[in-house]
Structure formats: structure tokens, C-alpha cells
Tab-separated table of C-alpha atoms in Angstrom:
chain	number	residue	atom	x	y	z
A	777	UNK	CA	46.296	-20.843	-37.980
A	778	UNK	CA	48.801	-23.592	-38.069
A	779	UNK	CA	51.440	-23.480	-35.183
A	780	UNK	CA	54.672	-25.177	-34.381
A	781	UNK	CA	52.974	-28.142	-32.895
A	782	UNK	CA	51.488	-29.360	-36.499
A	783	UNK	CA	48.233	-28.463	-38.072
A	784	UNK	CA	46.898	-30.351	-41.141
A	785	UNK	CA	46.548	-27.912	-44.285
A	786	UNK	CA	44.985	-29.380	-47.015
A	787	UNK	CA	45.694	-32.786	-45.759
A	788	UNK	CA	49.346	-32.002	-45.192
A	789	UNK	CA	50.972	-31.223	-41.898
A	790	UNK	CA	53.205	-28.484	-41.604
A	791	UNK	CA	55.354	-28.381	-38.556
A	792	UNK	CA	57.160	-25.475	-39.358
A	793	UNK	CA	54.458	-22.714	-39.253
A	794	UNK	CA	54.813	-20.567	-36.117
A	795	UNK	CA	52.556	-18.214	-34.217
A	796	UNK	CA	51.827	-14.408	-34.334
A	797	UNK	CA	54.795	-12.667	-33.103
A	798	UNK	CA	56.038	-8.980	-33.333
A	799	UNK	CA	53.719	-8.157	-35.762
A	800	UNK	CA	53.989	-10.851	-38.460
A	801	UNK	CA	53.440	-14.489	-39.077
A	802	UNK	CA	56.371	-16.703	-38.278
A	803	UNK	CA	57.235	-19.241	-40.788
A	804	UNK	CA	60.442	-21.470	-40.148
A	805	UNK	CA	61.409	-23.377	-43.193
A	806	UNK	CA	62.897	-26.658	-41.707
A	807	UNK	CA	61.560	-29.195	-43.902
A	808	UNK	CA	59.175	-27.764	-46.737
A	809	UNK	CA	60.656	-25.391	-49.019
A	810	UNK	CA	57.260	-23.767	-49.986
A	811	UNK	CA	56.095	-23.902	-46.700
A	812	UNK	CA	55.553	-19.958	-46.720
A	813	UNK	CA	53.476	-20.301	-50.288
A	814	UNK	CA	51.222	-23.015	-48.642
A	815	UNK	CA	50.788	-21.011	-45.695
A	816	UNK	CA	49.479	-18.023	-47.462
A	817	UNK	CA	47.225	-20.279	-49.617
A	818	UNK	CA	45.824	-21.639	-46.187
A	819	UNK	CA	45.302	-18.029	-45.124
A	820	UNK	CA	43.794	-16.959	-48.461
A	821	UNK	CA	41.134	-19.762	-48.314
A	822	UNK	CA	40.315	-19.257	-44.326
A	823	UNK	CA	40.963	-15.603	-43.675
A	824	UNK	CA	41.061	-14.758	-39.838
A	825	UNK	CA	41.117	-11.454	-37.911
A	826	UNK	CA	43.778	-10.512	-35.790
A	827	UNK	CA	43.257	-8.060	-32.591
A	828	UNK	CA	46.493	-5.980	-31.445
A	829	UNK	CA	47.474	-3.050	-29.512
A	830	UNK	CA	48.330	0.199	-31.757
A	831	UNK	CA	51.327	2.078	-30.911
A	832	UNK	CA	49.357	5.022	-30.732
A	833	UNK	CA	45.657	4.413	-29.909
A	834	UNK	CA	42.872	5.652	-32.044
A	835	UNK	CA	40.228	7.626	-30.461
A	836	UNK	CA	36.932	7.537	-31.673
A	837	UNK	CA	34.261	10.011	-29.468
A	838	UNK	CA	30.637	8.671	-28.618
A	839	UNK	CA	28.795	10.577	-31.547
A	840	UNK	CA	24.971	11.119	-31.549
A	841	UNK	CA	24.176	7.980	-33.724
A	842	UNK	CA	25.665	6.065	-30.532
A	843	UNK	CA	23.529	7.963	-27.981
A	844	UNK	CA	24.900	5.783	-24.981
A	845	UNK	CA	24.887	7.012	-21.430
A	846	UNK	CA	26.943	6.160	-18.630
A	847	UNK	CA	26.865	6.637	-14.878
A	848	UNK	CA	29.966	8.782	-13.864
A	849	UNK	CA	31.624	7.604	-10.537
A	850	UNK	CA	34.531	9.584	-9.373
A	851	UNK	CA	37.443	7.670	-9.541
A	852	UNK	CA	35.553	4.537	-10.316
A	853	UNK	CA	34.565	2.029	-13.138
A	854	UNK	CA	32.526	3.653	-16.068
A	855	UNK	CA	29.989	1.815	-17.438
A	856	UNK	CA	28.385	2.099	-21.299
A	857	UNK	CA	24.621	1.427	-21.905
A	858	UNK	CA	23.245	1.050	-25.086
A	859	UNK	CA	20.160	3.129	-26.577
A	860	UNK	CA	17.909	0.081	-24.865
A	861	UNK	CA	19.595	0.659	-21.602
A	862	UNK	CA	21.417	-2.611	-21.547
A	863	UNK	CA	24.900	-2.821	-20.075
A	864	UNK	CA	27.402	-3.141	-22.703
A	865	UNK	CA	30.869	-4.892	-22.292
A	866	UNK	CA	32.457	-1.597	-22.774
A	867	UNK	CA	34.270	-0.075	-19.975
A	868	UNK	CA	36.854	2.035	-18.932
A	869	UNK	CA	38.787	3.532	-15.833
A	870	UNK	CA	38.999	7.309	-15.731
A	871	UNK	CA	40.821	9.293	-13.560
A	872	UNK	CA	39.774	13.024	-12.972
A	873	UNK	CA	39.355	15.535	-9.899
A	874	UNK	CA	36.779	14.973	-7.205
A	875	UNK	CA	33.842	16.834	-7.471
A	876	UNK	CA	31.108	16.092	-4.348
A	877	UNK	CA	28.456	17.808	-6.338
A	878	UNK	CA	28.452	16.192	-9.322
A	879	UNK	CA	29.130	12.637	-7.263
A	880	UNK	CA	26.076	13.675	-5.629
A	881	UNK	CA	23.789	14.306	-8.829
A	882	UNK	CA	25.339	11.112	-9.960
A	883	UNK	CA	24.226	9.142	-7.335
A	884	UNK	CA	20.845	10.726	-7.514
A	885	UNK	CA	20.642	10.146	-11.100
A	886	UNK	CA	21.591	6.502	-10.524
A	887	UNK	CA	19.010	6.262	-7.756
A	888	UNK	CA	16.223	7.516	-9.945
A	889	UNK	CA	16.785	5.053	-12.673
A	890	UNK	CA	17.049	2.038	-10.595
A	891	UNK	CA	13.879	3.276	-9.164
A	892	UNK	CA	12.216	3.289	-12.479
A	893	UNK	CA	13.742	-0.038	-13.267
A	894	UNK	CA	12.076	-1.545	-10.052
A	895	UNK	CA	8.766	-0.022	-10.526
A	896	UNK	CA	8.384	-1.884	-13.814
A	897	UNK	CA	10.074	-5.225	-13.000
A	898	UNK	CA	7.573	-7.900	-13.869
A	899	UNK	CA	5.625	-9.163	-10.747
A	900	UNK	CA	6.231	-12.887	-11.537
A	901	UNK	CA	10.090	-12.106	-10.736
A	902	UNK	CA	9.679	-11.093	-7.430
A	903	UNK	CA	9.767	-14.338	-5.258
A	904	UNK	CA	10.727	-12.900	-1.799
A	905	UNK	CA	11.004	-10.439	0.408
A	906	UNK	CA	8.631	-7.567	1.481
A	907	UNK	CA	7.051	-4.707	-0.438
A	908	UNK	CA	6.415	-1.272	1.396
A	909	UNK	CA	2.671	-0.315	1.776
A	910	UNK	CA	3.145	2.440	-0.989
A	911	UNK	CA	4.475	-0.049	-3.477
A	912	UNK	CA	1.494	-2.188	-3.361
A	913	UNK	CA	-1.100	-1.490	-5.834
A	914	UNK	CA	-4.818	-0.865	-4.761
A	915	UNK	CA	-6.588	-4.517	-4.552
A	916	UNK	CA	-9.993	-5.066	-5.018
A	917	UNK	CA	-11.301	-6.389	-1.404
A	918	UNK	CA	-13.285	-9.094	-3.415
A	919	UNK	CA	-10.361	-10.782	-4.329
A	920	UNK	CA	-8.976	-11.262	-0.404
A	921	UNK	CA	-10.680	-14.655	0.315
A	922	UNK	CA	-8.607	-16.030	3.315
A	923	UNK	CA	-6.222	-14.674	6.167
A	924	UNK	CA	-6.611	-12.453	8.731
A	925	UNK	CA	-6.125	-8.678	8.855
A	926	UNK	CA	-4.318	-6.865	11.870
A	927	UNK	CA	-6.873	-4.631	13.427
A	928	UNK	CA	-4.931	-1.257	12.181
A	929	UNK	CA	-5.216	-2.641	8.534
A	930	UNK	CA	-9.044	-2.561	9.075
A	931	UNK	CA	-10.658	0.588	7.398
A	932	UNK	CA	-12.801	2.556	10.225
A	933	UNK	CA	-16.564	3.011	9.625
A	934	UNK	CA	-17.303	6.196	8.163
A	935	UNK	CA	-19.102	8.714	10.481
A	936	UNK	CA	-21.463	10.383	8.325
A	937	UNK	CA	-22.816	12.748	10.968
A	938	UNK	CA	-21.952	13.399	14.762
A	939	UNK	CA	-24.022	16.229	16.754
A	940	UNK	CA	-26.788	16.320	18.723
A	941	UNK	CA	-30.164	16.570	16.604
A	942	UNK	CA	-33.337	16.843	18.539
A	943	UNK	CA	-36.280	15.553	16.559
A	944	UNK	CA	-38.767	17.828	18.636
A	945	UNK	CA	-37.292	20.331	16.214
A	946	UNK	CA	-37.895	18.339	13.272
A	947	UNK	CA	-36.736	16.098	10.793
A	948	UNK	CA	-33.088	15.234	10.589
A	949	UNK	CA	-32.176	15.894	6.855
A	950	UNK	CA	-29.318	14.006	5.206
A	951	UNK	CA	-28.723	16.656	2.602
A	952	UNK	CA	-27.252	19.213	5.370
A	953	UNK	CA	-24.653	16.695	5.702
A	954	UNK	CA	-23.461	15.939	2.353
A	955	UNK	CA	-24.630	12.336	2.280
A	956	UNK	CA	-27.809	10.206	1.678
A	957	UNK	CA	-29.061	6.732	2.498
A	958	UNK	CA	-27.603	4.512	-0.347
A	959	UNK	CA	-29.928	1.126	-0.744
A	960	UNK	CA	-27.569	-2.087	0.209
A	961	UNK	CA	-25.574	-0.230	2.479
A	962	UNK	CA	-25.431	-0.748	6.636
A	963	UNK	CA	-25.745	1.854	8.804
A	964	UNK	CA	-25.687	2.270	12.687
A	965	UNK	CA	-28.056	5.226	14.286
A	966	UNK	CA	-26.826	6.179	17.719
A	967	UNK	CA	-30.185	7.458	19.653
A	968	UNK	CA	-30.154	9.085	23.153
A	969	UNK	CA	-33.322	8.712	25.078
A	970	UNK	CA	-34.044	9.933	28.485
A	971	UNK	CA	-31.358	8.324	30.442
A	972	UNK	CA	-29.518	5.860	28.017
A	973	UNK	CA	-28.629	5.666	24.518
A	974	UNK	CA	-29.592	3.042	21.700
A	975	UNK	CA	-27.974	1.593	18.855
A	976	UNK	CA	-30.014	0.707	15.915
A	977	UNK	CA	-28.112	-1.160	12.832
A	978	UNK	CA	-29.989	-2.010	9.432
A	979	UNK	CA	-29.381	-2.353	5.912
A	980	UNK	CA	-31.387	0.180	3.955
A	981	UNK	CA	-33.628	-1.830	2.370
A	982	UNK	CA	-36.873	0.815	1.841
A	983	UNK	CA	-40.193	-0.296	0.599
A	984	UNK	CA	-41.810	2.419	-1.302
A	985	UNK	CA	-39.087	4.740	-0.552
A	986	UNK	CA	-39.342	4.176	3.268
A	987	UNK	CA	-37.783	2.143	5.942
A	988	UNK	CA	-39.463	1.705	9.003
A	989	UNK	CA	-37.139	0.904	12.089
A	990	UNK	CA	-38.098	-0.148	15.852
A	991	UNK	CA	-36.238	0.000	18.652
A	992	UNK	CA	-36.638	-1.021	22.577
A	993	UNK	CA	-34.820	0.223	25.292
A	994	UNK	CA	-34.385	-0.652	29.158
A	995	UNK	CA	-35.132	2.934	30.798
A	996	UNK	CA	-34.830	1.627	34.006
A	997	UNK	CA	-34.957	-1.272	36.579
A	998	UNK	CA	-36.192	-0.781	40.206
A	999	UNK	CA	-37.677	-3.012	42.995
A	1000	UNK	CA	-41.222	-1.877	41.955
A	1001	UNK	CA	-41.008	-1.367	38.163
A	1002	UNK	CA	-39.083	-2.187	34.810
A	1003	UNK	CA	-39.338	0.797	32.536
A	1004	UNK	CA	-38.768	0.204	28.346
A	1005	UNK	CA	-38.581	2.710	25.968
A	1006	UNK	CA	-39.694	1.762	22.965
A	1007	UNK	CA	-40.367	3.673	19.358
A	1008	UNK	CA	-40.364	3.729	15.589
A	1009	UNK	CA	-38.217	5.822	13.235
A	1010	UNK	CA	-38.835	6.326	9.484
A	1011	UNK	CA	-35.643	6.451	7.297
A	1012	UNK	CA	-35.594	7.966	3.897
A	1013	UNK	CA	-32.883	8.416	1.670
A	1014	UNK	CA	-32.735	11.898	2.522
A	1015	UNK	CA	-33.782	12.114	6.095
A	1016	UNK	CA	-34.829	10.400	8.982
A	1017	UNK	CA	-38.204	10.807	10.795
A	1018	UNK	CA	-39.606	10.457	14.083
A	1019	UNK	CA	-42.719	8.235	13.942
A	1020	UNK	CA	-43.979	7.408	17.409
A	1021	UNK	CA	-42.437	6.613	21.113
A	1022	UNK	CA	-43.482	5.865	24.296
A	1023	UNK	CA	-42.238	4.859	27.675
A	1024	UNK	CA	-43.783	1.540	28.689
A	1025	UNK	CA	-43.748	1.206	33.006
A	1026	UNK	CA	-44.384	-2.407	34.106
A	1027	UNK	CA	-45.539	-2.128	37.921
A	1028	UNK	CA	-44.701	-5.342	40.016
A	1029	UNK	CA	-47.359	-4.824	42.862
A	1030	UNK	CA	-50.449	-4.978	40.366
A	1031	UNK	CA	-48.904	-6.113	37.140
A	1032	UNK	CA	-50.292	-2.648	35.526
A	1033	UNK	CA	-49.101	-1.191	32.327
A	1034	UNK	CA	-48.489	2.469	32.054
A	1035	UNK	CA	-47.793	4.458	29.198
A	1036	UNK	CA	-45.819	7.791	29.240
A	1037	UNK	CA	-44.381	10.211	26.648
A	1038	UNK	CA	-40.818	10.032	26.011
A	1039	UNK	CA	-39.805	13.954	26.228
A	1040	UNK	CA	-35.890	13.266	25.031
A	1041	UNK	CA	-35.470	11.602	21.776
A	1042	UNK	CA	-31.975	12.933	19.891
A	1043	UNK	CA	-30.058	11.561	17.029
A	1044	UNK	CA	-26.148	11.733	18.471
A	1045	UNK	CA	-24.118	9.886	15.209
A	1046	UNK	CA	-24.780	8.350	11.839
A	1047	UNK	CA	-22.426	5.656	10.459
A	1048	UNK	CA	-22.026	3.849	7.344
A	1049	UNK	CA	-20.725	0.553	8.467
A	1050	UNK	CA	-20.321	-1.029	4.737
């Protein structure tokens, strides 16, 4: 709008056209008698929008079509959001009686809303900080190719059986304990002999349905002889079978070997390692 400082309208300078004041456009005819007519012609060609405060404000309630929501803070700033959840420029200050229950409900609603927004944030926007373990999605172990895990973060081996199975009573059947040996998986068998315990570790790769395991354990060592406990166990998908066992005694005095029977062979634990 041409002002008292002078503006060019239709290639003419009108220093007599003033600014908005008290609800009307002020035009002072200092030099040109048709300044008002020229100003009207200018406004007709260049319409403008004027915002001004009404003597009595017009109240427009938010209807269903607007469908806006806002967080209500007691004695605080009200913020309006559009239907897409974006904060609008509209805001207002409202004073109303303090209501602690409503404040708690409001704070809970805001926390839940913000938690939902955080859960949906694009991972590429997270460049720093530490995520709590429950917020980290499950990750395929094959994707971890470097780094060192703390001991407490390494999953424990799975104990499939823990007891005292005596092979003199028959085969150890896995079906009684809801598992079977899986091809390609690694296991540990803890077996108890006469006076010691032996752990046999193997990866289950059967041939014709059977995998034969051998063990040698030092059963005793004295000044006159060495005792060795030896034997075989057959592992099938659904059972462990004692094959043959013996205690070999090596006598130092005459370099003789004596074979005795093992009268104790028990399965104490079956552990799946990976």
C-alpha cells in the first residue's frame, strides 16, 4: 500500500497516501486533488487482505470435520494438532480449575502418544545414545561379524537332561525327555565311571543312523600301575546305547596288561552346545 514515504503507482509517486489507522485508509490530499481516486484505482488492481481485531471476537467451535486433538495442560499452553498429528501454529492460553486426576490422565496420554511416535521413528535418524535392551529388535546372530560380547550376554548352553541314568538298566531314551539328537548340532555327554567323570563332546553326524563315540579316561595312577577306563557309546537320534567298556590295568613291574569290566557307567547330563 502507498505510504507517506512515497510509493510509485501507475508510474506516479503519491507522497500523500497514508497507512491503515483506526479502521480506515488515510489519504491526505497535499498536492494532488485526485489522490483518493487514484488510490482506489490502485487497490482495485492490487487487492490486499487486512487482518484486524474485532471489537467482539467470533467464536468458532472445533467441529467433527476438523477433528483436532490437543494435550490439555492445567494452567499451561494448549497446542492444536491436525488430523495427521502435526503441530499447527494455532495456540491458546486457557485458565481453568486445577484437577490433579485430569492432569495425571493427560500426562499419561501424552507419554503414551510420545512412546508410540518414538517406536515408529526411522532408525536412520538415531545417530547417538543408548537403546534399552527391550527396544532392540531380534537380530540374526549370523549378522554379527565382529566385536566382543560380555560374558553375561552370551546365551547359556541348553541342558537337555540332568540325572543319573545307569546303562545297566538299559538304553537312555531321549523321547522320555522331549528331545532328540539333531544332525549338525553339537552336544556334550557327561558320563560317570567308577571314580571319575568324563565329558564327551561331539557333533551329531550319524552314518546309517548311528554315531559311534569312543572315550578314554584315566581311572587311577599309582606307583605300581596305571588304570585306564575305555569304551564305546552308540548315539542314535532317539537314544544312547552302551556298546562295550573295559578297565585296562598297566602293571609297571612286568609290563603286563590286565582287562577288567567296568561296573559303573552312568549318564549324568546331556547338553546341547549349539
